[in-house]
XYZ file of C-alpha atoms in Angstrom:
774
model
C 48.320 -8.606 -20.517
C 48.411 -6.133 -23.430
C 45.243 -4.375 -24.470
C 45.488 -5.847 -27.938
C 41.855 -6.723 -28.613
C 38.407 -5.324 -28.066
C 37.398 -7.757 -25.307
C 40.363 -6.798 -23.113
C 39.815 -3.076 -23.613
C 36.108 -3.330 -22.970
C 36.679 -5.521 -19.875
C 39.101 -2.976 -18.403
C 36.684 -0.110 -19.138
C 33.765 -2.013 -17.628
C 35.763 -2.812 -14.499
C 36.639 0.847 -14.050
C 32.957 1.809 -14.340
C 31.926 -0.736 -11.704
C 34.668 0.437 -9.315
C 33.609 4.043 -9.670
C 29.948 3.207 -9.086
C 30.781 1.068 -6.050
C 32.914 3.822 -4.582
C 30.155 6.393 -5.010
C 27.613 4.098 -3.340
C 29.911 3.453 -0.370
C 30.462 7.233 -0.034
C 26.703 7.881 -0.166
C 26.038 5.112 2.383
C 28.614 6.517 4.838
C 27.028 9.969 4.478
C 23.443 8.637 4.908
C 22.508 9.642 1.375
C 20.943 6.250 0.559
C 17.187 6.409 0.939
C 15.175 3.191 1.177
C 11.406 3.753 0.857
C 9.094 1.330 2.693
C 5.740 3.043 2.327
C 3.734 0.595 0.203
C 1.534 3.408 -1.089
C 4.568 5.188 -2.559
C 4.291 2.551 -5.293
C 0.993 4.074 -6.362
C 0.386 6.923 -8.803
C -0.942 10.194 -7.585
C -4.531 10.538 -8.631
C -5.188 13.557 -10.859
C -7.544 15.748 -8.912
C -8.025 19.164 -7.445
C -4.744 20.300 -5.840
C -6.558 21.501 -2.744
C -8.323 18.143 -2.359
C -5.004 16.385 -2.823
C -3.515 18.504 -0.040
C -6.498 17.701 2.178
C -6.067 13.983 1.546
C -2.407 14.232 2.486
C -3.364 16.158 5.607
C -5.861 13.481 6.653
C -3.336 10.698 5.995
C -0.779 12.480 8.089
C -3.202 12.986 10.931
C -4.113 9.313 10.979
C -0.692 7.821 10.139
C 1.407 9.768 12.653
C -0.393 8.248 15.645
C -0.260 4.966 17.524
C -3.327 3.933 19.514
C -2.988 1.984 22.744
C -5.619 0.335 24.964
C -4.582 -1.041 28.346
C -6.766 -3.564 30.182
C -6.298 -3.616 33.939
C -7.957 -5.721 36.651
C -8.571 -2.809 39.063
C -8.238 0.923 39.632
C -4.853 0.606 41.338
C -3.307 -1.130 38.330
C -4.924 1.423 36.025
C -3.348 4.327 37.878
C 0.014 2.592 37.945
C -0.088 1.755 34.199
C -1.094 5.327 33.307
C 1.728 6.838 35.360
C 4.240 4.352 33.960
C 3.202 5.228 30.391
C 3.592 8.938 31.091
C 7.054 8.402 32.522
C 8.245 6.129 29.730
C 6.955 8.462 26.992
C 8.490 11.479 28.777
C 11.881 9.712 29.007
C 11.882 8.649 25.339
C 12.589 10.641 22.197
C 10.443 8.265 20.143
C 7.153 10.005 21.079
C 5.698 13.410 21.457
C 4.746 14.295 25.053
C 1.675 12.380 26.075
C -1.349 14.652 26.108
C -4.796 13.950 27.546
C -7.335 13.395 24.842
C -9.600 15.937 26.501
C -9.440 17.869 29.761
C -13.136 17.435 30.562
C -13.293 19.988 33.340
C -11.548 22.657 31.288
C -13.646 21.833 28.227
C -16.942 22.082 30.163
C -15.761 25.313 31.754
C -14.909 26.732 28.329
C -18.282 25.753 27.001
C -20.070 27.316 29.971
C -18.169 30.574 29.530
C -19.597 30.706 25.990
C -22.921 29.050 26.681
C -25.227 31.867 25.573
C -25.944 30.420 22.137
C -25.462 26.734 22.952
C -28.818 25.046 22.928
C -29.979 21.476 22.679
C -31.733 20.587 19.416
C -35.034 20.028 21.220
C -34.889 23.470 22.851
C -34.200 25.106 19.474
C -37.275 23.398 18.052
C -39.438 24.654 20.953
C -38.184 28.181 20.377
C -38.760 28.056 16.633
C -42.345 26.841 17.196
C -42.744 29.492 19.945
C -43.783 26.685 22.260
C -42.430 28.494 25.322
C -44.455 26.501 27.795
C -42.791 23.273 26.584
C -39.395 24.961 26.998
C -40.057 26.089 30.565
C -41.610 22.705 31.446
C -38.309 21.073 30.473
C -36.509 23.431 32.829
C -38.941 22.736 35.685
C -38.526 18.993 35.224
C -34.781 19.479 35.296
C -34.965 21.307 38.619
C -36.972 18.447 40.143
C -34.537 15.866 38.814
C -32.687 14.368 41.816
C -29.405 13.986 39.968
C -29.172 17.590 38.766
C -26.979 19.893 40.967
C -28.573 23.321 41.013
C -26.770 26.397 42.377
C -27.589 30.064 42.708
C -24.721 30.884 40.350
C -26.194 28.565 37.694
C -29.628 30.185 37.996
C -28.063 33.597 37.663
C -26.156 32.818 34.488
C -28.586 30.272 33.011
C -32.019 30.568 34.671
C -33.693 28.272 32.080
C -31.011 25.617 32.678
C -30.350 25.427 28.950
C -26.634 24.592 29.123
C -27.031 21.357 31.152
C -29.370 20.001 28.472
C -26.895 20.975 25.755
C -24.092 19.204 27.646
C -26.189 16.098 28.031
C -26.859 16.121 24.313
C -23.123 16.149 23.653
C -22.643 13.176 25.956
C -25.322 11.215 24.111
C -23.470 11.693 20.834
C -20.832 9.226 22.004
C -20.962 5.887 20.272
C -20.583 4.260 23.678
C -22.195 6.222 26.536
C -20.382 4.021 29.074
C -17.067 5.671 28.131
C -15.961 8.206 30.728
C -13.138 10.761 30.579
C -10.822 10.235 33.545
C -7.602 12.217 33.826
C -8.291 13.319 30.271
C -8.309 9.761 28.879
C -11.242 7.694 27.658
C -11.947 5.001 30.220
C -14.340 2.091 30.066
C -15.247 0.022 33.111
C -16.685 -3.471 32.921
C -17.320 -6.023 35.659
C -13.846 -7.550 35.641
C -11.822 -5.191 33.438
C -11.040 -1.496 33.251
C -9.776 -0.243 29.898
C -8.170 3.069 29.035
C -7.454 4.522 25.618
C -4.260 6.486 24.760
C -3.032 8.232 21.640
C 0.750 8.447 21.150
C 2.056 10.829 18.482
C 5.158 9.916 16.507
C 8.299 12.028 16.221
C 9.375 10.534 12.902
C 7.797 9.027 9.792
C 6.027 5.700 10.396
C 7.840 4.410 7.285
C 11.339 5.061 8.670
C 12.871 1.584 9.047
C 15.186 2.423 11.930
C 12.371 4.250 13.730
C 10.099 1.233 13.290
C 12.689 -1.021 14.937
C 13.288 1.395 17.806
C 9.605 1.776 18.582
C 9.058 -1.994 18.380
C 11.762 -2.545 21.011
C 10.243 0.208 23.192
C 6.763 -1.324 22.953
C 8.012 -4.810 23.837
C 9.840 -3.475 26.933
C 6.745 -1.511 28.015
C 4.536 -4.529 27.506
C 6.848 -6.652 29.644
C 6.773 -4.079 32.444
C 2.984 -3.962 32.481
C 2.647 -7.729 32.250
C 4.160 -7.951 35.764
C 1.043 -6.212 37.080
C -1.363 -8.366 35.043
C -2.005 -5.482 32.610
C -2.624 -6.293 28.955
C -1.836 -3.945 26.094
C -3.419 -3.640 22.656
C -1.600 -1.563 20.020
C -2.632 -0.438 16.563
C -1.682 2.217 14.036
C 0.027 2.724 10.680
C 3.449 2.343 12.350
C 2.729 -1.252 13.377
C 1.296 -2.324 10.045
C 4.167 -0.646 8.208
C 6.694 -2.341 10.473
C 5.136 -5.720 9.786
C 5.248 -5.050 6.054
C 8.895 -4.068 6.297
C 9.833 -7.159 8.292
C 7.785 -9.354 5.976
C 9.555 -7.902 2.939
C 12.962 -8.339 4.540
C 12.179 -11.953 5.385
C 10.949 -12.544 1.852
C 14.125 -10.951 0.453
C 16.146 -13.307 2.595
C 14.063 -16.367 1.815
C 13.853 -15.633 -1.885
C 17.550 -14.899 -2.093
C 18.460 -17.990 -0.017
C 16.012 -20.255 -1.825
C 17.144 -19.002 -5.198
C 20.819 -19.378 -4.311
C 20.410 -22.915 -2.986
C 18.231 -23.879 -5.960
C 20.622 -22.431 -8.510
C 23.541 -24.048 -6.649
C 21.996 -27.486 -7.101
C 20.940 -26.586 -10.636
C 24.437 -25.598 -11.839
C 25.958 -28.661 -10.218
C 23.421 -30.794 -12.035
C 24.075 -28.965 -15.308
C 27.867 -28.561 -15.288
C 29.235 -30.723 -12.436
C 30.913 -27.616 -11.063
C 30.158 -24.767 -8.695
C 32.152 -22.324 -10.722
C 29.001 -20.984 -12.475
C 27.776 -19.869 -9.049
C 30.805 -17.631 -8.699
C 30.556 -16.266 -12.241
C 26.819 -15.670 -11.856
C 27.340 -14.063 -8.478
C 29.793 -11.691 -10.139
C 27.363 -11.005 -12.969
C 24.322 -10.516 -10.748
C 26.307 -8.414 -8.246
C 27.582 -6.118 -10.970
C 24.086 -5.865 -12.395
C 22.447 -5.102 -9.043
C 25.213 -2.631 -8.172
C 24.745 -0.559 -11.284
C 20.960 -0.983 -11.173
C 20.818 0.249 -7.543
C 22.969 3.283 -8.361
C 21.056 4.317 -11.512
C 17.614 3.730 -9.955
C 18.482 5.669 -6.803
C 19.964 8.489 -8.888
C 16.877 8.738 -11.132
C 14.238 8.516 -8.422
C 16.057 9.964 -5.407
C 15.275 6.807 -3.444
C 14.687 3.102 -3.966
C 11.709 1.172 -2.742
C 12.084 -1.987 -0.669
C 9.716 -3.704 -3.083
C 12.130 -2.927 -5.928
C 14.843 -4.736 -4.065
C 12.535 -7.741 -3.558
C 12.170 -8.027 -7.311
C 15.841 -7.194 -7.790
C 16.761 -10.174 -5.629
C 15.115 -12.293 -8.324
C 17.303 -10.977 -11.137
C 19.412 -14.132 -10.767
C 16.464 -16.011 -12.284
C 16.787 -14.148 -15.581
C 20.406 -13.222 -16.279
C 21.606 -16.838 -16.044
C 19.622 -17.607 -19.194
C 22.349 -16.181 -21.367
C 25.235 -17.797 -19.510
C 23.602 -21.256 -19.325
C 23.043 -21.236 -23.048
C 26.638 -20.206 -23.743
C 28.212 -22.634 -21.239
C 26.126 -25.545 -22.547
C 27.263 -24.790 -26.092
C 30.871 -24.292 -24.994
C 30.881 -27.656 -23.267
C 30.399 -29.308 -26.671
C 33.381 -27.515 -28.226
C 36.019 -27.403 -25.497
C 39.018 -26.908 -27.733
C 37.640 -23.778 -29.356
C 38.487 -20.364 -27.947
C 35.605 -18.978 -25.852
C 35.275 -15.765 -27.846
C 35.228 -17.798 -31.069
C 32.207 -19.642 -29.698
C 30.666 -16.425 -28.465
C 30.869 -14.698 -31.863
C 28.260 -16.806 -33.724
C 25.884 -17.007 -30.730
C 26.218 -13.340 -29.779
C 23.359 -12.229 -32.082
C 20.927 -14.652 -30.410
C 22.168 -13.734 -26.923
C 21.823 -10.077 -27.788
C 18.312 -10.560 -29.193
C 17.396 -12.502 -26.075
C 18.481 -9.546 -23.988
C 16.659 -7.067 -26.242
C 13.341 -8.867 -26.099
C 13.506 -8.912 -22.283
C 14.423 -5.231 -22.202
C 11.570 -4.339 -24.561
C 9.137 -6.049 -22.169
C 10.540 -4.047 -19.256
C 10.616 -0.878 -21.318
C 6.863 -0.989 -21.662
C 6.579 -1.100 -17.882
C 8.105 2.363 -17.758
C 5.039 3.683 -19.613
C 2.826 2.899 -16.625
C 2.011 5.766 -14.219
C 3.030 3.601 -11.251
C 6.278 4.850 -9.699
C 6.879 1.380 -8.258
C 6.716 -0.325 -11.653
C 8.858 2.354 -13.231
C 11.489 1.740 -10.553
C 11.326 -2.027 -11.031
C 11.534 -1.615 -14.804
C 14.566 0.700 -14.636
C 16.262 -1.514 -12.040
C 15.672 -4.618 -14.149
C 16.751 -3.062 -17.475
C 19.970 -1.657 -16.039
C 20.626 -4.753 -13.957
C 20.038 -7.230 -16.809
C 22.113 -5.227 -19.264
C 24.994 -4.948 -16.763
C 24.829 -8.628 -15.854
C 24.680 -9.569 -19.528
C 27.726 -7.464 -20.344
C 29.656 -8.898 -17.394
C 28.763 -12.408 -18.495
C 29.892 -12.051 -22.130
C 33.163 -10.469 -21.031
C 33.866 -13.008 -18.317
C 32.557 -16.438 -19.452
C 34.529 -16.830 -22.724
C 37.796 -16.429 -20.756
C 37.064 -19.538 -18.666
C 37.533 -23.169 -19.565
C 34.609 -25.225 -20.818
C 32.663 -27.243 -18.254
C 31.266 -30.740 -18.522
C 27.570 -30.525 -19.404
C 27.379 -33.910 -21.091
C 25.784 -35.808 -18.164
C 23.012 -33.230 -17.911
C 22.538 -33.224 -21.675
C 22.124 -36.992 -21.684
C 19.795 -36.896 -18.648
C 17.611 -34.284 -20.347
C 17.839 -35.889 -23.762
C 14.088 -36.522 -23.632
C 13.480 -32.797 -24.105
C 15.246 -32.806 -27.463
C 13.594 -36.068 -28.402
C 10.103 -34.710 -27.612
C 10.920 -31.583 -29.655
C 12.058 -33.652 -32.647
C 8.986 -35.906 -32.401
C 6.548 -32.955 -32.424
C 8.345 -31.178 -35.239
C 8.225 -34.320 -37.350
C 4.500 -34.782 -36.851
C 2.777 -31.672 -38.154
C -0.795 -32.947 -37.570
C -0.007 -33.556 -33.892
C 1.576 -30.131 -33.544
C -1.251 -28.258 -35.274
C -3.973 -30.155 -33.432
C -2.186 -29.487 -30.095
C -2.032 -25.786 -30.890
C -5.733 -25.730 -31.846
C -6.713 -27.581 -28.680
C -4.687 -25.185 -26.488
C -6.363 -22.181 -28.193
C -9.853 -23.565 -27.802
C -9.475 -24.600 -24.163
C -7.642 -21.365 -23.347
C -10.212 -19.034 -24.902
C -13.047 -20.963 -23.274
C -11.392 -20.766 -19.861
C -10.347 -17.136 -20.010
C -14.019 -16.215 -20.320
C -14.429 -17.218 -16.641
C -11.374 -15.284 -15.447
C -12.194 -12.669 -12.787
C -10.324 -9.653 -11.540
C -9.812 -8.152 -8.098
C -8.453 -4.576 -7.943
C -8.851 -3.951 -4.219
C -5.986 -1.710 -3.157
C -5.853 -3.364 0.246
C -4.294 -6.399 -1.434
C -1.098 -4.390 -1.793
C 0.130 -4.883 1.738
C 0.540 -8.024 3.738
C -1.579 -8.204 6.868
C -0.856 -10.019 10.090
C -3.920 -11.591 11.645
C -2.886 -10.701 15.166
C -2.426 -7.071 14.210
C -5.810 -7.066 12.541
C -7.382 -8.515 15.676
C -5.689 -5.950 17.891
C -6.803 -3.139 15.574
C -10.402 -4.418 15.625
C -10.353 -4.695 19.399
C -9.110 -1.140 19.932
C -11.607 0.382 17.514
C -14.549 -1.666 18.660
C -13.810 -1.233 22.376
C -13.693 2.576 22.201
C -15.986 3.256 19.295
C -13.066 4.046 17.001
C -14.512 2.173 14.033
C -13.367 4.845 11.632
C -13.801 4.459 7.905
C -11.544 5.941 5.286
C -14.338 7.999 3.686
C -15.123 11.598 4.509
C -16.727 14.774 3.248
C -14.668 17.873 2.490
C -16.452 21.208 2.840
C -14.770 24.245 1.303
C -16.028 27.819 0.934
C -14.696 31.373 0.738
C -15.317 32.281 4.355
C -15.445 30.450 7.659
C -19.068 31.484 8.127
C -20.025 29.873 4.853
C -18.163 26.695 5.802
C -19.960 26.523 9.128
C -23.347 27.032 7.483
C -22.677 24.336 4.879
C -21.483 21.964 7.616
C -24.663 22.464 9.627
C -26.731 21.804 6.525
C -24.756 18.630 5.764
C -24.980 17.454 9.395
C -28.767 17.668 9.186
C -28.805 15.695 5.955
C -26.494 13.074 7.387
C -28.616 12.796 10.515
C -31.622 12.035 8.358
C -29.639 9.439 6.397
C -28.432 7.951 9.660
C -32.032 7.460 10.730
C -32.654 5.708 7.400
C -29.652 3.379 7.899
C -27.686 4.817 5.002
C -24.700 5.540 7.245
C -23.894 4.108 10.653
C -22.374 7.248 12.191
C -20.347 10.362 11.403
C -18.090 12.802 13.206
C -18.098 16.535 12.701
C -17.044 19.633 14.599
C -20.512 21.089 14.141
C -21.973 18.303 16.278
C -20.166 19.799 19.289
C -19.956 23.444 18.287
C -22.845 25.111 16.453
C -21.764 27.719 13.919
C -21.404 31.315 15.095
C -24.397 32.235 12.968
C -26.443 29.461 14.590
C -25.396 30.629 18.056
C -26.447 34.188 17.244
C -29.762 32.943 15.889
C -30.240 30.927 19.075
C -29.651 34.058 21.130
C -32.225 35.935 19.064
C -34.721 33.158 19.695
C -34.100 33.353 23.439
C -34.509 37.120 23.370
C -37.901 36.624 21.675
C -39.368 34.791 24.672
C -42.207 36.972 25.985
C -41.778 38.507 29.414
C -45.093 36.985 30.509
C -43.667 33.456 30.041
C -40.518 34.391 31.901
C -42.549 35.815 34.774
C -44.611 32.619 35.097
C -41.402 30.558 35.073
C -39.756 32.795 37.669
C -42.791 32.619 39.936
C -42.864 28.778 39.648
C -39.288 28.594 40.877
C -39.563 31.554 43.253
C -36.962 33.482 41.325
C -36.660 37.266 41.005
C -38.234 38.033 37.604
C -35.872 41.011 37.194
C -32.865 38.656 37.337
C -34.345 36.605 34.518
C -35.059 39.785 32.490
C -31.458 40.919 33.017
C -30.191 37.524 31.774
C -32.305 37.886 28.625
C -31.165 41.448 27.953
C -27.465 40.654 28.363
C -27.515 37.558 26.107
C -26.314 39.605 23.116
C -23.239 40.751 25.029
C -22.137 37.220 25.931
C -19.092 35.736 24.062
C -19.702 33.364 21.193
C -17.929 29.994 21.074
C -15.535 29.549 18.172
C -12.914 26.990 17.166
C -10.068 28.917 18.744
C -11.472 27.860 22.120
C -11.852 24.319 20.851
C -8.270 23.575 19.767
C -7.628 20.856 22.371
C -10.662 18.807 21.440
C -10.021 15.473 19.621
C -12.147 16.626 16.707
C -10.293 19.898 16.251
C -8.230 18.355 13.440
C -11.442 18.208 11.353
C -10.789 21.838 10.447
C -7.541 21.913 8.434
C -7.951 25.686 7.906
C -10.475 28.457 8.393
C -12.263 27.780 5.085
C -12.295 24.018 5.149
C -13.865 21.327 7.360
C -14.125 17.562 7.268
C -16.869 15.129 8.270
C -15.736 11.531 8.882
C -18.072 8.737 7.877
C -18.437 5.247 9.306
C -20.443 2.284 8.052
C -21.602 3.458 4.653
C -24.483 1.305 3.371
C -25.563 3.327 0.340
C -22.775 5.228 -1.429
C -25.051 6.773 -4.018
C -27.173 8.514 -1.387
C -24.000 10.148 -0.034
C -22.668 11.029 -3.471
C -25.940 12.840 -4.147
C -25.106 15.277 -1.361
C -22.102 16.606 -3.303
C -22.101 20.033 -4.898
C -19.634 22.755 -5.786
C -18.670 23.202 -2.106
C -19.004 19.663 -0.741
C -16.987 16.707 -2.002
C -17.079 13.065 -0.910
C -13.582 11.548 -0.753
C -13.217 7.756 -0.699
C -9.444 7.127 -0.931
C -9.575 3.345 -0.782
C -12.344 3.066 -3.329
C -10.802 5.680 -5.597
C -7.394 3.993 -5.518
C -9.004 0.615 -6.203
C -10.822 2.170 -9.148
C -7.502 3.679 -10.248
C -5.973 0.199 -10.011
C -8.713 -1.141 -12.242
C -8.167 1.585 -14.819
C -4.452 0.946 -14.961
C -4.954 -2.809 -15.102
C -7.039 -2.290 -18.186
C -4.447 0.069 -19.590
C -1.732 -2.493 -18.815
C -3.709 -5.086 -20.798
C -3.643 -2.792 -23.794
C 0.020 -2.088 -23.096
C 0.601 -5.857 -23.148
C -0.955 -6.043 -26.613
C 1.201 -3.129 -27.765
C 4.324 -4.865 -26.428
C 3.486 -8.014 -28.395
C 2.926 -5.903 -31.505
C 6.208 -4.078 -31.012
C 8.071 -7.345 -30.551
C 6.349 -8.806 -33.597
C 7.415 -5.880 -35.779
C 10.947 -5.939 -34.397
C 11.334 -9.669 -34.960
C 9.863 -9.410 -38.439
C 12.348 -6.683 -39.287
C 15.316 -8.722 -38.053
C 14.286 -12.280 -38.962
C 11.702 -11.728 -41.673
C 7.960 -12.238 -41.872
C 8.264 -15.993 -41.844
C 9.730 -15.852 -38.351
C 6.786 -14.061 -36.724
C 4.596 -17.105 -36.010
C 7.419 -19.409 -34.793
C 8.756 -16.726 -32.424
C 5.483 -15.190 -31.131
C 3.191 -18.222 -31.080
C 4.785 -20.038 -28.090
C 4.667 -17.037 -25.745
C 1.147 -16.131 -26.944
C -0.039 -19.642 -26.131
C 1.796 -19.463 -22.800
C -0.052 -16.285 -21.830
C -3.357 -17.802 -22.820
C -2.671 -20.980 -20.844
C -1.488 -19.017 -17.806
C -4.722 -17.121 -17.495
C -6.760 -20.222 -18.274
C -5.153 -22.090 -15.352
C -5.764 -19.140 -13.052
C -9.429 -19.156 -14.160
C -9.632 -22.890 -13.312
C -8.079 -22.305 -9.900
C -10.413 -19.398 -9.178
C -7.501 -16.976 -8.837
C -8.504 -13.356 -9.439
C -6.060 -11.338 -11.541
C -4.924 -7.827 -10.802
C -2.507 -5.277 -12.123
C 0.428 -7.281 -10.752
C -0.703 -10.339 -12.665
C -0.699 -8.341 -15.873
C 2.728 -6.906 -15.080
C 4.051 -10.422 -14.658
C 3.129 -11.135 -18.239
C 5.666 -8.574 -19.448
C 8.407 -10.740 -17.943
C 6.865 -13.796 -19.550
C 6.975 -12.096 -22.956
C 10.704 -11.342 -22.659
C 11.613 -14.801 -21.423
C 9.254 -16.712 -23.730
C 10.553 -15.010 -26.862
C 14.109 -15.724 -25.655
C 13.335 -19.453 -25.569
C 11.897 -19.336 -29.077
C 14.927 -17.388 -30.397
C 17.387 -19.873 -28.910
C 15.493 -22.808 -30.399
C 15.224 -20.951 -33.729
C 18.998 -20.561 -33.881
C 19.906 -23.937 -32.375
C 18.434 -26.334 -34.915
C 21.665 -28.291 -35.240
C 22.036 -29.018 -31.525
C 18.496 -29.415 -30.043
C 19.714 -31.567 -27.138
C 22.109 -28.853 -26.013
C 19.560 -26.083 -26.366
C 16.905 -28.129 -24.629
C 19.211 -28.802 -21.664
C 20.307 -25.127 -21.474
C 16.759 -23.755 -21.665
C 15.532 -26.244 -19.091
C 18.156 -24.882 -16.714
C 17.137 -21.370 -17.677
C 13.498 -22.107 -16.938
C 14.305 -23.696 -13.577
C 16.488 -20.787 -12.577
C 13.713 -18.364 -13.443
C 11.264 -20.360 -11.393
C 13.700 -20.332 -8.469
C 13.944 -16.579 -8.760
C 10.529 -15.218 -9.670
C 8.567 -18.381 -9.046
C 9.394 -18.212 -5.338
C 7.507 -14.914 -5.218
C 4.333 -16.935 -5.511
C 4.877 -17.957 -1.883
C 4.849 -14.335 -0.720
C 2.403 -13.332 2.003
C 1.673 -10.130 0.104
C -1.172 -10.953 -2.233
C 0.024 -8.635 -5.007
C 3.499 -10.208 -5.079
C 1.951 -13.654 -4.841
C -0.117 -12.950 -7.968
C 2.948 -11.663 -9.823
C 5.011 -14.711 -8.858
C 2.274 -17.192 -9.694
C 1.715 -15.624 -13.100
C 5.430 -15.799 -13.903
C 5.635 -19.330 -12.533
C 2.910 -20.612 -14.880
C 3.956 -18.455 -17.804
C 7.577 -19.527 -17.804
C 6.705 -23.200 -17.627
C 4.242 -22.927 -20.502
C 6.699 -20.772 -22.500
C 9.385 -23.408 -22.210
C 7.049 -26.306 -23.119
C 5.506 -24.537 -26.100
C 8.813 -23.147 -27.401
C 10.280 -26.661 -27.164
C 7.414 -28.357 -28.981
C 6.284 -25.754 -31.500
C 9.275 -23.547 -32.496
C 10.840 -24.680 -35.755
C 14.498 -24.140 -36.542
C 15.576 -21.457 -38.997
C 17.917 -22.528 -41.759
C 19.126 -18.985 -42.374
C 19.955 -17.868 -38.842
C 21.869 -20.775 -37.441
C 24.824 -21.409 -35.164
C 27.400 -23.466 -37.028
C 29.988 -25.037 -34.775
C 29.624 -28.691 -35.685
C 32.464 -28.439 -38.174
C 34.788 -27.752 -35.304
C 36.461 -30.643 -33.410
C 34.962 -31.681 -30.079
C 37.053 -32.622 -27.121
């Protein structure tokens, strides 16, 4: 074939571009340069805040996300020992986990504390010393000596004659949310009548969002569970890795189901419309070329592509077939005319249909959400590529037989003609839709909870709840950040905040909190405690020594040498589970659980202390961007209105914009009736409705002389869109479900209103009826 015309030259050039892109993608895939992102929170914008606070938040997320928590339930001690040893061996033999470490070596920890016990005092003892109530202090010590469960040695009396350290240690034990928990072999262990449970923390070696790593760890866990099941040992797992893995699998299944459902649906649809399966091949070629180029451009621009982007990309087939269905339906009525001759007069309407959809997606790129920007870029590039492939490919093929479908769907054209002929009916219908819609939208509610982003498995939620409740791990996502110039200032601020939180805990404002300062007093506090001990009069020490038949001089020596004893600091505390609450020397964290009054906690903030609530802040951010998206939606409608007015004239504004405007109103009205709460994803779905709805109106505006053909073609377009995006309404992820449901309703209403209310334009018309039919 000679390159004698523009379509041949453009086709050859387009084919070369696609081959080059495909080759580059294959090369990148073979060299592992294709990056698929599965972290659902990568879709979210980064909140503008203090850079240091942002780093702290990332640090906390990393500390929590890079761990998997395991509880094993055993019937007896023998099974517990066996399960613990087996876990150690399996972890040691695998590269999937960091070496298993005890949560706390109790003996070593107590020994470290005792070596630095000089300034470690129980809160009650500190109060006695501050009030100079030395008799109450020594009475506590005497009672302790007489306690039958207290082991007393000569060494203990020599180093701690007032027995202050045992009371401090007992105070630490009472801070546990569940006093029944014991540390055995360094692991938290809980013994009931029929069950013994042990808690383990496994640290990951890779990102919890790595798809291959998720699959490998899932296989490892299943094998380990099967081994323990032989000994009647049950396992309970939780952690970000498991929830992320479920989200990945859920997304992959939805990609498969959406793709399969869309393909089967469109297969039946094209057979109904054209009595041939050839459109499936041509649309597969168009969609494949679109997705190929879209994948390459999106990955190049963003350095990665999110799995969620591919979920929406799988639905591109529901949009790009609009153009081809319209062309093939028209071509079927003029079989003896050359395909490009038919294309020429309809090309403006096809091009405007593409442009209106692209404008809708273009406005999505103005959102601060990386996920929506990716989806918008993917969709714009994919649709443009698929559109170009379609107009270069379809005119070369023979016309198909759409007459049976046109006759079957003749009622659509008849209904359109009837409504257009009865103006009173049309105007009253429009007024009724507006009144009912405005009245219903008033009751529409929103839900911006960020937790709706990710799908949740009920079994995983139950396992997570069991682990956290069993071992007092009910950890909220809120925490205080304390920052100062020096470590001493941080410690002092932490002690002050701990006291305030303790008071609020007594008032029921907060259920509990975790802080380093609960276990380790600040160095300043320890020094002050030592000074208080050195202030005890010798007369009181003599009376105490005589009561216990101790050598008073030994007690005096202990008091004198207190100032030379080592002070406990965090460097000796690095193996404790709470050590991560100090990211650096000038910053500490306090974790909060069970907040009942947020305002009371917010009132504790100052220039050094900040309350971080990631979930609440992100949900608030979602709300802000939903509101911004609503304004953006209005701007998109205004932009489309101006563009259409410029191209078609002012008289075309109402016929082209009215149907999609009514469709949006009706969509939200139905959601209000059904009690469905809208969110950002619902609003984003309306951008797709705008593009598609205006397309329908444009095609009807141009197709006044063949309403039956246009009605049949647009019905197929609507159904294909429903099969693509409408299937998203069945997603288990609430956000995707909302998007899909919005598109589902919006597309149906757009088609109905464009069919009944869009008048034909005498100026912009497709004239083919003077050509002979087959």
